[in-house]
Amino acid sequence: MDERTRAEVERAEAAIVEHYPRLVRLAYLVLPPLMGRHRRVLTAHGLVQRALPWRARRPRPDGGLPAQRGPAAESGYDLVRLRTLRLALAYEGRQGLGLPTVPVVWGLRLFPRAGGVDELALDQALSAVPAAVRAAIGLWHLEGLDEDAARAVLARAGIEDPDAAQRAAGQLDRETGAGAATLLNSGEFDPCTVQTRPTDLLRRRQRVRTSVALAAVVAIGAVVAGVPGGDGDRAGRAETAAQQALDPARLLRTPNEQWADTSRVDFTAWPARGRQAGDKKLLARALRVWAAPPADARITAAADTSTRPPDHPPQLLYAGLIDNVMVVVLHDGERLVRYAEPEDATPTLHFARVDGADLTTGAALVIGRGNGWMRYLLAPWISDVAVRDLLVAGAPVHGLHVAPDGVTDRIPTPPAAGAGCGRWPVAQFRSSTRIVDAAANPAFLLTDLDDLVPVHLTYLPPPSGDRPGSGPREATGPPALAGLAHTACQLRSLRGAGVRSVNIWAFAAQQLPENGGSATWVCTRADTWRGPGSVTVRFLPPATRPADPGRLAGRAANTAACSRFGPHVVGDVHWQAKSGKWYLLAAGSREVGGIDATGGVRATGTSATLAAPAGQNASAEVVGRLRGGGSVRALRP
């Protein structure tokens, strides 16, 4: 217990009152993103309110000996900031910790205001680093401390290696760019300015009498137990909330047309569909299995997706019979849960993170799957869906029938690992003009990688001339389809990894020695729902077959490379000309102004490409020099 004098406690209380939003924002940043936005908001507020120290030490009485001289007492704000950091850091790796006793919010889900693409990308980057690194970033950009002051605070907060935390924070800062400070002060990271969503909608009004009776029973039970207003009462309320989460009558149901009249176009806008959407017995079984899976139940979860029971009534998306299997799909604001009940077989549960879904990544989910086929359940805003083969870039698309409840006909699944790769079916979607202007409504592609939610495919062409390239675009144009044909079969390595999107970036073109033609360098980046991403760099020589994957030049996991927060990339390979002579080839992205090779090959170039004679197996260290200063190492295979 932190014992303080009355004066110190009063200063701390004044600091909390004066700087409350600032402290809550810092706590929210440090808390683990895996907690989910609603729980992080409540926990951040609770931790700051708990940061007020206890007053248990009495000042010395008058006439006593004077205290020894020492360092000046810390300010009230420094004290509560330090206590807030310690409390928030304690949650790292311990998501099972309960919510602080305050505040308590019933019947609402709280979320910070959604930001744009930049805020989302920064949030994903922050979710991939430890709490100590997020704390260092917060002390720099939210608190305005320099490195020495931040190091001292981190050390006092219990960080074992503050210098390592600051080095990692500096790396993240460089990758995310100079706008990180502005983004961290935006509404996306402000847990004091929140949006609310009800958990049981208008059903409360119809159940006033039941609620009053239930409250009376709880109150009587608390009196009998002898714990009025104490821990027993809180436990009773928690039990009631858990019971409400398992009540099929309390499931949230979005109105059918809300998707066309909302600014949040994601899974929260999906209406409840399916012939069994009113079957309370089926819904109750699905909720019970989710809350307490039987021993023989099969449970599948995407990477880093929690399988915890519901803590509030979830939203119903679908309930119906799919290929002789009863299927229920629920959404708790952060996860999708698909319950499948085959005849004479054990039930199955499939969990997937979908926090931060949007128009494209919330466009479909896998409602049924069999041997070599699957079906999608489409978002209500999808107006057209077709199927195409990625390995045949110029092949026409084939229309796909959709049932009135949004379920598609069977779609062939991409080939499994180890099998031949003669085709790669993907679905091509188009959104309704009710929410997207017809002139700016490109089709988009989703592919199945064995998760509950398909993966969004995008393409980023190299910048033309002196104009910088724009952001990723939909991968439906001829250059994008040609790039995807080379990459499609390599997507099999990403199955079941919780991938949200895959972007293909043709970051450089290179004229080969001895009139060998023009080659293309491509970086494929896979971003996961939990934040971290992985990349592969491939070299595509001229005259390759449409589906030839080219040569692997480099790869990396848990990296910002080939994203807007890691826009610089270099790759290198050994290549043999028609004459039989071997060369070291290297190429970099737009801001690479020169390339140096050392080790077994020594060469220097003054542009974004390099070609130097080299032995077939000569080792080389390749580094690109950036036009604005700094360097970037080539990724290794």
XYZ file of C-alpha atoms in Angstrom:
637
model
C 0.000 0.000 0.000
C 1.342 3.440 -0.934
C 1.233 5.478 2.301
C 1.117 9.255 1.964
C 0.451 12.285 4.104
C -2.847 14.072 3.808
C -1.206 16.950 1.914
C 0.336 14.568 -0.601
C -2.956 12.790 -1.141
C -4.749 16.089 -1.663
C -2.157 17.157 -4.238
C -2.561 13.829 -5.992
C -6.349 14.184 -6.039
C -6.070 17.694 -7.496
C -3.708 16.376 -10.177
C -6.140 13.605 -11.133
C -9.030 16.043 -11.382
C -7.022 18.540 -13.443
C -5.314 16.046 -15.776
C -7.840 13.213 -15.827
C -8.238 12.942 -19.647
C -4.450 12.996 -20.087
C -3.918 10.196 -17.563
C -6.718 8.048 -18.957
C -5.331 8.399 -22.488
C -1.895 7.234 -21.247
C -3.407 4.242 -19.420
C -5.473 3.298 -22.487
C -2.358 3.349 -24.686
C -0.361 1.104 -22.335
C -3.095 -1.488 -21.678
C -2.976 -4.612 -23.917
C -4.956 -4.141 -27.162
C -6.111 -7.777 -26.901
C -8.440 -6.664 -24.091
C -10.716 -5.071 -26.679
C -11.716 -1.409 -26.864
C -14.686 -1.548 -24.470
C -12.737 -3.254 -21.708
C -9.685 -1.016 -22.252
C -11.861 2.093 -21.905
C -13.371 0.958 -18.609
C -10.075 -0.347 -17.267
C -8.224 2.875 -18.141
C -10.770 4.961 -16.249
C -10.715 2.554 -13.319
C -6.908 2.535 -13.085
C -6.621 6.312 -13.057
C -9.210 6.525 -10.301
C -7.308 3.840 -8.371
C -4.089 5.821 -8.799
C -5.110 8.039 -5.873
C -2.813 6.854 -3.030
C -4.035 5.864 0.401
C -3.505 8.251 3.318
C -2.098 6.067 6.049
C 1.057 7.845 7.201
C 0.646 10.577 9.769
C 2.858 13.688 9.665
C 5.203 14.061 12.587
C 3.626 15.805 15.610
C 4.577 19.358 16.508
C 7.798 19.558 18.474
C 9.282 16.435 16.888
C 12.700 16.280 15.365
C 12.866 17.819 11.867
C 12.953 15.400 8.965
C 16.248 14.737 7.252
C 16.892 16.710 4.145
C 16.623 14.854 0.878
C 15.233 15.133 -2.643
C 12.263 17.399 -3.087
C 8.908 15.630 -2.877
C 7.510 14.631 -6.230
C 4.577 16.616 -7.557
C 1.059 15.285 -7.278
C 0.902 14.725 -11.025
C 4.206 12.832 -11.183
C 2.939 10.565 -8.408
C -0.396 9.681 -10.025
C 1.198 9.289 -13.467
C 3.695 6.826 -12.010
C 0.978 4.877 -10.185
C -1.172 4.841 -13.344
C 1.716 3.418 -15.369
C 2.427 0.722 -12.786
C -1.214 -0.348 -12.697
C -1.503 -0.431 -16.511
C 1.777 -2.313 -16.969
C 0.529 -5.007 -14.569
C -1.991 -6.095 -17.224
C 0.710 -7.105 -19.729
C 0.325 -10.812 -20.377
C -2.408 -11.040 -17.747
C -5.626 -10.306 -19.667
C -7.470 -12.396 -17.072
C -7.188 -9.605 -14.513
C -10.607 -8.342 -13.563
C -11.924 -4.874 -14.191
C -11.244 -2.294 -11.491
C -14.155 -1.785 -9.133
C -14.973 1.513 -10.838
C -16.488 2.471 -13.159
C -19.335 0.013 -13.777
C -21.356 0.339 -16.998
C -24.412 -1.841 -17.579
C -26.287 -2.143 -20.849
C -23.765 -0.207 -22.967
C -20.635 -0.894 -24.945
C -18.148 1.987 -25.045
C -15.723 2.624 -27.902
C -13.422 5.538 -28.736
C -14.389 7.327 -31.914
C -13.184 5.453 -34.989
C -10.299 7.101 -36.797
C -9.117 6.806 -40.369
C -6.652 4.515 -42.103
C -3.640 6.197 -40.454
C -5.016 5.760 -36.943
C -5.935 2.129 -37.591
C -2.481 1.354 -38.963
C -0.800 2.982 -35.946
C -3.065 1.043 -33.577
C -2.089 -2.205 -35.333
C 1.608 -1.302 -35.075
C 1.242 -0.548 -31.349
C -0.542 -3.847 -30.728
C 2.541 -5.702 -31.977
C 4.927 -4.307 -29.320
C 5.149 -4.870 -25.538
C 3.511 -2.569 -22.999
C 6.895 -1.091 -22.035
C 7.375 0.175 -25.587
C 3.857 1.650 -25.667
C 4.620 3.318 -22.325
C 7.783 4.890 -23.751
C 5.861 6.143 -26.809
C 3.194 7.594 -24.496
C 5.722 9.371 -22.290
C 7.308 10.943 -25.369
C 4.265 11.939 -27.397
C 1.525 12.318 -24.786
C 3.582 13.555 -21.844
C 6.248 15.456 -23.784
C 9.173 13.955 -21.821
C 12.647 13.682 -23.299
C 14.486 10.350 -23.327
C 16.265 10.877 -19.991
C 13.091 11.853 -18.155
C 11.121 9.050 -19.776
C 13.842 6.543 -18.869
C 13.620 7.583 -15.219
C 9.829 7.200 -15.169
C 9.993 3.789 -16.865
C 12.558 2.570 -14.351
C 10.443 3.723 -11.388
C 7.402 2.077 -12.958
C 9.166 -1.282 -12.824
C 10.423 -1.706 -16.400
C 13.449 -4.018 -16.198
C 15.289 -2.545 -19.202
C 14.127 1.032 -19.926
C 16.876 1.527 -22.514
C 15.693 -1.464 -24.558
C 12.119 -0.220 -24.331
C 13.173 3.209 -25.606
C 15.228 1.723 -28.447
C 12.234 -0.311 -29.575
C 10.026 2.759 -29.207
C 12.451 4.759 -31.316
C 12.364 2.101 -34.030
C 8.568 2.106 -33.983
C 8.600 5.900 -34.058
C 10.755 5.910 -37.178
C 8.555 3.318 -38.857
C 5.325 5.151 -38.082
C 6.615 8.545 -39.174
C 6.432 12.035 -37.766
C 2.644 11.994 -37.560
C 2.522 9.497 -34.664
C 2.289 12.240 -32.031
C -0.684 13.829 -33.788
C -2.430 10.485 -34.252
C -1.988 9.518 -30.586
C -3.763 12.722 -29.624
C -6.690 11.972 -31.956
C -10.106 10.611 -31.033
C -9.069 7.037 -31.936
C -6.937 6.953 -28.763
C -9.162 9.078 -26.523
C -11.045 6.915 -23.992
C -12.739 10.000 -22.562
C -14.616 10.747 -25.801
C -16.502 7.559 -26.533
C -19.385 6.237 -28.580
C -21.973 4.036 -26.942
C -23.935 1.083 -28.273
C -26.713 -0.656 -26.364
C -26.413 -4.318 -25.534
C -30.084 -5.216 -25.437
C -31.777 -2.341 -27.319
C -35.498 -1.755 -26.741
C -36.019 -5.117 -25.112
C -35.305 -3.527 -21.719
C -38.507 -1.486 -21.922
C -40.529 -4.662 -22.405
C -38.901 -6.327 -19.408
C -39.174 -3.706 -16.704
C -41.309 -5.898 -14.442
C -38.935 -8.845 -14.837
C -35.935 -6.628 -14.075
C -37.568 -5.186 -10.966
C -38.442 -8.669 -9.704
C -34.914 -9.905 -10.412
C -33.402 -6.911 -8.616
C -35.612 -7.649 -5.613
C -34.425 -11.268 -5.554
C -30.793 -10.162 -5.711
C -31.329 -7.600 -2.948
C -33.027 -10.159 -0.704
C -30.221 -12.625 -1.373
C -27.619 -10.005 -0.422
C -29.410 -9.283 2.844
C -29.677 -12.978 3.677
C -26.010 -13.462 2.875
C -25.115 -10.540 5.147
C -23.119 -8.673 2.507
C -25.260 -5.705 1.521
C -23.420 -3.439 -0.946
C -20.213 -5.487 -0.627
C -18.345 -8.005 -2.721
C -21.249 -10.413 -2.614
C -23.497 -7.818 -4.223
C -20.997 -7.219 -7.000
C -20.675 -10.969 -7.536
C -24.440 -11.218 -7.764
C -24.552 -8.479 -10.384
C -21.788 -10.216 -12.362
C -23.713 -13.472 -12.214
C -26.808 -11.700 -13.459
C -24.846 -10.212 -16.380
C -23.509 -13.676 -17.253
C -27.022 -15.093 -17.130
C -28.284 -12.311 -19.397
C -25.539 -13.127 -21.914
C -26.938 -16.659 -22.201
C -30.554 -15.576 -22.660
C -31.533 -16.016 -26.348
C -34.323 -13.479 -25.874
C -31.685 -10.792 -25.194
C -29.660 -11.334 -28.361
C -29.129 -8.076 -30.244
C -30.799 -7.830 -33.634
C -29.918 -4.995 -35.995
C -32.822 -3.627 -38.076
C -32.800 -4.870 -41.677
C -32.084 -1.508 -43.309
C -29.708 0.020 -40.764
C -26.677 -0.746 -42.956
C -27.858 1.896 -45.454
C -28.224 4.582 -42.780
C -25.090 4.338 -40.626
C -21.520 5.614 -40.743
C -20.230 2.356 -39.261
C -20.381 -0.188 -42.068
C -19.105 -3.388 -40.468
C -20.524 -6.489 -38.788
C -22.555 -4.355 -36.364
C -24.702 -3.310 -39.348
C -25.607 -6.897 -40.319
C -29.234 -7.861 -39.670
C -30.201 -11.224 -38.195
C -30.969 -13.685 -41.025
C -31.778 -17.363 -41.492
C -34.937 -19.437 -41.066
C -34.016 -20.418 -37.495
C -33.342 -16.850 -36.323
C -36.389 -17.196 -34.071
C -35.573 -20.683 -32.757
C -34.843 -19.929 -29.099
C -33.916 -23.539 -28.303
C -31.227 -23.577 -31.000
C -29.931 -20.162 -29.961
C -29.858 -21.214 -26.302
C -27.813 -24.330 -27.179
C -25.338 -22.227 -29.144
C -24.911 -19.786 -26.239
C -24.512 -22.582 -23.682
C -21.856 -24.350 -25.746
C -20.006 -21.058 -26.196
C -20.108 -20.363 -22.454
C -19.194 -23.922 -21.386
C -18.054 -26.129 -24.284
C -18.541 -29.850 -23.633
C -15.458 -32.034 -23.507
C -16.009 -33.404 -27.003
C -16.666 -30.044 -28.678
C -14.236 -29.018 -31.419
C -12.952 -25.456 -30.995
C -11.040 -23.513 -33.648
C -9.735 -20.009 -33.115
C -7.755 -17.720 -35.405
C -4.322 -16.741 -34.113
C -4.453 -14.741 -30.849
C -8.268 -14.816 -30.755
C -9.842 -15.247 -27.346
C -12.369 -18.031 -26.775
C -13.682 -16.513 -23.534
C -17.427 -16.830 -22.831
C -19.749 -13.925 -23.655
C -19.920 -11.234 -20.971
C -22.920 -9.465 -22.500
C -25.708 -10.426 -24.919
C -24.074 -10.775 -28.363
C -25.530 -9.797 -31.721
C -27.221 -12.472 -33.817
C -26.112 -12.534 -37.467
C -27.495 -15.848 -38.712
C -29.268 -19.016 -37.646
C -30.249 -21.651 -40.181
C -29.608 -24.984 -41.854
C -26.523 -25.075 -44.116
C -25.916 -28.376 -45.924
C -27.672 -30.407 -43.180
C -25.787 -28.592 -40.419
C -27.485 -26.162 -38.050
C -25.354 -23.014 -37.958
C -25.549 -19.986 -35.653
C -23.271 -16.955 -36.111
C -22.881 -14.433 -33.288
C -20.907 -11.194 -32.972
C -19.812 -9.707 -29.637
C -18.396 -6.450 -30.995
C -14.862 -7.809 -31.325
C -15.215 -11.442 -32.434
C -17.313 -13.606 -34.708
C -18.393 -16.950 -33.267
C -19.800 -19.647 -35.548
C -21.606 -22.511 -33.828
C -22.191 -25.606 -35.979
C -24.420 -28.482 -34.925
C -24.128 -31.442 -37.317
C -26.619 -34.293 -37.078
C -25.388 -37.062 -34.754
C -22.038 -35.304 -34.264
C -20.296 -33.111 -31.737
C -20.812 -29.346 -31.938
C -18.062 -27.075 -33.199
C -17.113 -23.480 -32.391
C -15.024 -21.227 -34.627
C -13.749 -17.877 -33.285
C -12.267 -15.005 -35.311
C -11.272 -11.432 -34.462
C -13.030 -8.776 -36.517
C -12.426 -5.575 -34.540
C -11.806 -2.767 -36.987
C -13.687 -4.429 -39.860
C -14.886 -2.148 -42.657
C -16.790 -2.132 -45.944
C -14.536 -4.788 -47.516
C -13.226 -6.861 -44.601
C -16.758 -7.033 -43.201
C -18.311 -7.990 -46.544
C -18.592 -11.757 -46.001
C -17.962 -14.643 -43.648
C -17.658 -18.386 -44.217
C -21.024 -19.865 -43.264
C -20.337 -23.450 -44.368
C -17.419 -25.555 -45.507
C -16.977 -29.032 -46.983
C -14.492 -31.142 -48.902
C -13.186 -28.776 -51.572
C -15.980 -26.181 -51.277
C -17.323 -23.431 -49.034
C -20.202 -20.954 -48.890
C -20.204 -17.287 -47.928
C -22.811 -15.349 -45.993
C -22.753 -11.892 -47.574
C -23.097 -8.490 -45.952
C -26.423 -6.797 -46.720
C -24.632 -4.072 -48.720
C -23.151 -6.488 -51.296
C -25.040 -6.027 -54.553
C -23.040 -8.352 -56.812
C -20.727 -11.335 -56.338
C -18.870 -13.462 -58.878
C -16.024 -15.995 -58.950
C -12.748 -15.785 -60.857
C -9.493 -17.763 -61.041
C -6.446 -15.768 -59.933
C -4.088 -17.981 -61.931
C -5.756 -16.925 -65.189
C -5.566 -13.143 -65.088
C -7.571 -12.545 -68.257
C -10.292 -15.112 -67.617
C -13.855 -13.785 -67.311
C -15.706 -13.828 -63.992
C -18.642 -16.143 -63.416
C -21.738 -14.912 -61.608
C -22.683 -16.584 -58.338
C -26.231 -17.238 -57.150
C -27.151 -15.839 -53.734
C -30.145 -17.045 -51.711
C -32.559 -14.469 -50.217
C -30.950 -14.937 -46.793
C -27.520 -13.923 -48.178
C -25.970 -17.409 -48.478
C -24.077 -18.098 -51.712
C -23.916 -21.266 -53.758
C -20.878 -23.442 -53.190
C -17.519 -21.946 -54.197
C -14.442 -24.134 -54.839
C -11.777 -23.644 -52.197
C -8.131 -22.928 -53.077
C -5.871 -26.010 -53.128
C -4.406 -27.258 -49.872
C -0.695 -27.155 -49.073
C 1.157 -30.046 -50.666
C -1.397 -30.424 -53.451
C -1.041 -29.144 -56.972
C -1.921 -25.527 -57.606
C -3.748 -25.496 -60.909
C -6.335 -22.893 -59.903
C -7.047 -20.330 -57.199
C -10.748 -19.382 -56.972
C -11.572 -16.004 -55.397
C -14.813 -14.102 -54.972
C -15.258 -10.673 -56.571
C -17.683 -8.328 -54.807
C -19.300 -4.976 -55.477
C -21.062 -2.817 -52.898
C -24.490 -1.287 -53.235
C -24.716 2.223 -54.671
C -26.897 3.053 -51.659
C -23.712 3.486 -49.624
C -20.992 3.902 -52.285
C -21.208 6.335 -55.176
C -21.465 4.522 -58.499
C -18.491 6.455 -59.922
C -16.249 5.387 -57.018
C -17.394 1.833 -56.465
C -14.667 -0.542 -57.641
C -15.055 -4.275 -57.321
C -12.868 -5.955 -54.711
C -11.500 -9.450 -54.153
C -11.704 -11.749 -51.133
C -10.010 -15.128 -50.854
C -10.511 -17.983 -48.427
C -7.536 -18.959 -46.241
C -9.346 -21.385 -43.906
C -10.431 -18.709 -41.423
C -13.952 -17.606 -40.600
C -13.416 -14.299 -42.425
C -11.954 -14.164 -45.965
C -8.867 -12.104 -46.803
C -9.007 -8.810 -48.709
C -6.582 -8.653 -51.669
C -5.147 -5.273 -52.711
C -2.435 -4.027 -55.082
C 0.052 -1.160 -54.998
C 1.754 -0.301 -58.309
C 5.141 1.412 -58.421
C 5.030 5.237 -58.586
C 5.173 6.611 -62.091
C 7.689 9.296 -62.956
C 8.232 11.834 -60.192
C 4.783 11.407 -58.730
C 4.623 9.489 -55.453
C 2.431 6.406 -55.465
C -0.991 6.466 -53.867
C -2.184 3.935 -51.317
C -3.196 0.349 -52.077
C -6.023 -0.048 -54.561
C -8.438 -2.845 -55.334
C -6.726 -5.738 -57.098
C -9.099 -6.033 -60.045
C -7.211 -4.199 -62.821
C -4.979 -6.016 -65.351
C -1.630 -5.165 -63.643
C -3.005 -6.230 -60.254
C -4.404 -9.495 -61.578
C -1.115 -10.235 -63.321
C 0.738 -9.664 -60.033
C -1.695 -11.822 -58.085
C -1.272 -14.683 -60.576
C 2.410 -14.899 -59.576
C 1.579 -14.734 -55.871
C -1.656 -16.684 -55.400
C -0.236 -20.147 -54.761
C 2.143 -18.754 -52.144
C -0.838 -17.629 -50.052
C -1.235 -21.211 -48.817
C 1.452 -20.577 -46.192
C -0.902 -18.055 -44.542
C -3.772 -20.471 -43.900
C -5.315 -20.225 -40.438
C -3.032 -17.333 -39.400
C -5.801 -14.782 -38.836
C -4.844 -12.712 -41.890
C -6.980 -9.657 -42.573
C -5.530 -8.426 -45.890
C -2.758 -9.145 -48.383
C -1.212 -6.377 -50.470
C 0.939 -6.938 -53.544
C 3.433 -4.106 -54.129
C 5.506 -3.938 -57.296
C 8.145 -1.716 -55.701
C 10.792 -1.681 -58.474
C 11.494 -2.534 -62.118
C 15.016 -3.354 -63.270
C 16.701 -3.607 -66.673
C 18.820 -6.753 -66.629
C 22.426 -6.982 -67.855
C 23.297 -8.269 -71.340
C 19.940 -7.108 -72.727
C 18.195 -9.597 -70.474
C 14.937 -7.650 -70.471
C 13.016 -6.037 -67.622
C 12.403 -7.738 -64.272
C 9.946 -6.786 -61.543
C 10.510 -6.810 -57.781
C 7.394 -7.520 -55.708
C 6.759 -7.320 -51.969
C 3.762 -9.248 -50.640
C 2.564 -8.079 -47.230
C 0.053 -9.993 -45.097
C -1.539 -8.024 -42.244
C -3.285 -9.879 -39.430
C -6.355 -8.816 -37.459
C -4.220 -8.641 -34.321
C -1.750 -6.168 -35.905
C 1.606 -7.774 -36.803
C 2.378 -8.404 -40.447
C 4.732 -10.573 -42.483
C 6.344 -9.891 -45.862
C 8.020 -11.763 -48.697
C 10.067 -10.166 -51.481
C 10.168 -11.929 -54.868
C 12.117 -11.364 -58.060
C 10.107 -11.884 -61.265
C 12.384 -12.199 -64.324
C 10.962 -11.461 -67.775
C 9.091 -14.059 -69.818
C 7.939 -16.028 -66.774
C 4.734 -17.995 -67.026
C 1.636 -16.140 -65.770
C 1.464 -18.222 -62.576
C 5.239 -18.567 -62.028
C 6.017 -17.387 -58.462
C 9.466 -16.121 -59.416
C 12.348 -16.357 -56.951
C 12.239 -15.697 -53.234
C 14.549 -12.794 -52.374
C 13.679 -12.123 -48.735
C 11.130 -12.503 -45.992
C 10.406 -11.162 -42.515
C 7.809 -11.645 -39.781
C 6.403 -9.136 -37.288
C 7.617 -6.230 -39.357
C 6.313 -2.915 -40.663
C 8.217 -3.361 -43.944
C 6.244 -2.782 -47.150
C 3.559 -0.797 -45.318
C 2.925 2.916 -44.933
C 4.903 2.675 -41.662
C 7.789 0.851 -43.340
C 7.820 2.219 -46.913
C 11.476 1.423 -47.678
C 12.522 -2.025 -48.895
C 15.505 -3.597 -50.676
C 15.878 -7.084 -52.145
C 18.713 -8.967 -53.849
C 19.222 -12.249 -55.751
C 21.863 -14.005 -57.839
C 20.892 -14.227 -61.518
C 22.449 -15.969 -64.505
C 22.480 -14.298 -67.919
C 22.086 -16.207 -71.183
C 25.868 -16.074 -71.588
C 26.207 -18.160 -68.415
C 27.675 -15.283 -66.409
C 26.326 -14.701 -62.900
C 25.323 -11.353 -61.439
C 24.225 -9.957 -58.104
C 21.001 -8.047 -58.706
C 19.506 -5.671 -56.150
C 16.665 -3.173 -56.199
C 15.035 -0.784 -53.756
C 11.834 1.183 -53.418
C 11.275 4.784 -54.481
C 13.292 6.564 -51.765
C 16.371 4.381 -52.215
C 18.971 6.570 -53.928
C 21.883 4.134 -54.003
C 22.826 0.548 -53.149
C 26.062 -0.827 -51.644
C 27.159 -4.472 -51.655
C 29.936 -5.675 -49.329
C 31.384 -9.025 -48.306
C 31.910 -11.553 -51.092
C 30.708 -8.957 -53.611
C 31.846 -5.331 -53.508
C 29.880 -2.874 -55.613
C 28.247 0.529 -55.317
C 25.375 1.979 -57.292
C 23.908 5.470 -57.421
C 20.319 4.530 -58.236
C 17.602 2.268 -56.861
C 18.965 -0.758 -58.768
C 22.317 -2.527 -58.853
C 23.780 -5.230 -61.119
C 27.306 -6.460 -60.382
C 29.257 -9.512 -61.601
C 29.352 -12.104 -58.835
C 29.930 -15.773 -58.305
C 26.880 -17.998 -58.141
C 27.267 -18.556 -54.405
C 29.121 -15.384 -53.445
C 27.721 -13.998 -50.182
C 26.969 -10.306 -49.999
C 25.549 -7.787 -47.572
C 23.289 -5.384 -49.480
C 22.253 -2.023 -48.029
C 20.203 0.714 -49.658
C 20.975 4.406 -49.044
C 17.875 6.566 -48.585
C 17.640 9.937 -50.326
C 16.658 11.672 -47.103
C 19.405 10.037 -45.056
C 19.567 6.682 -43.342
C 19.746 3.207 -44.789
C 17.745 0.015 -45.175
C 19.141 -3.528 -45.294
C 17.967 -6.059 -47.835
C 15.624 -8.676 -46.428
C 17.108 -12.151 -46.181
C 15.382 -15.351 -47.470
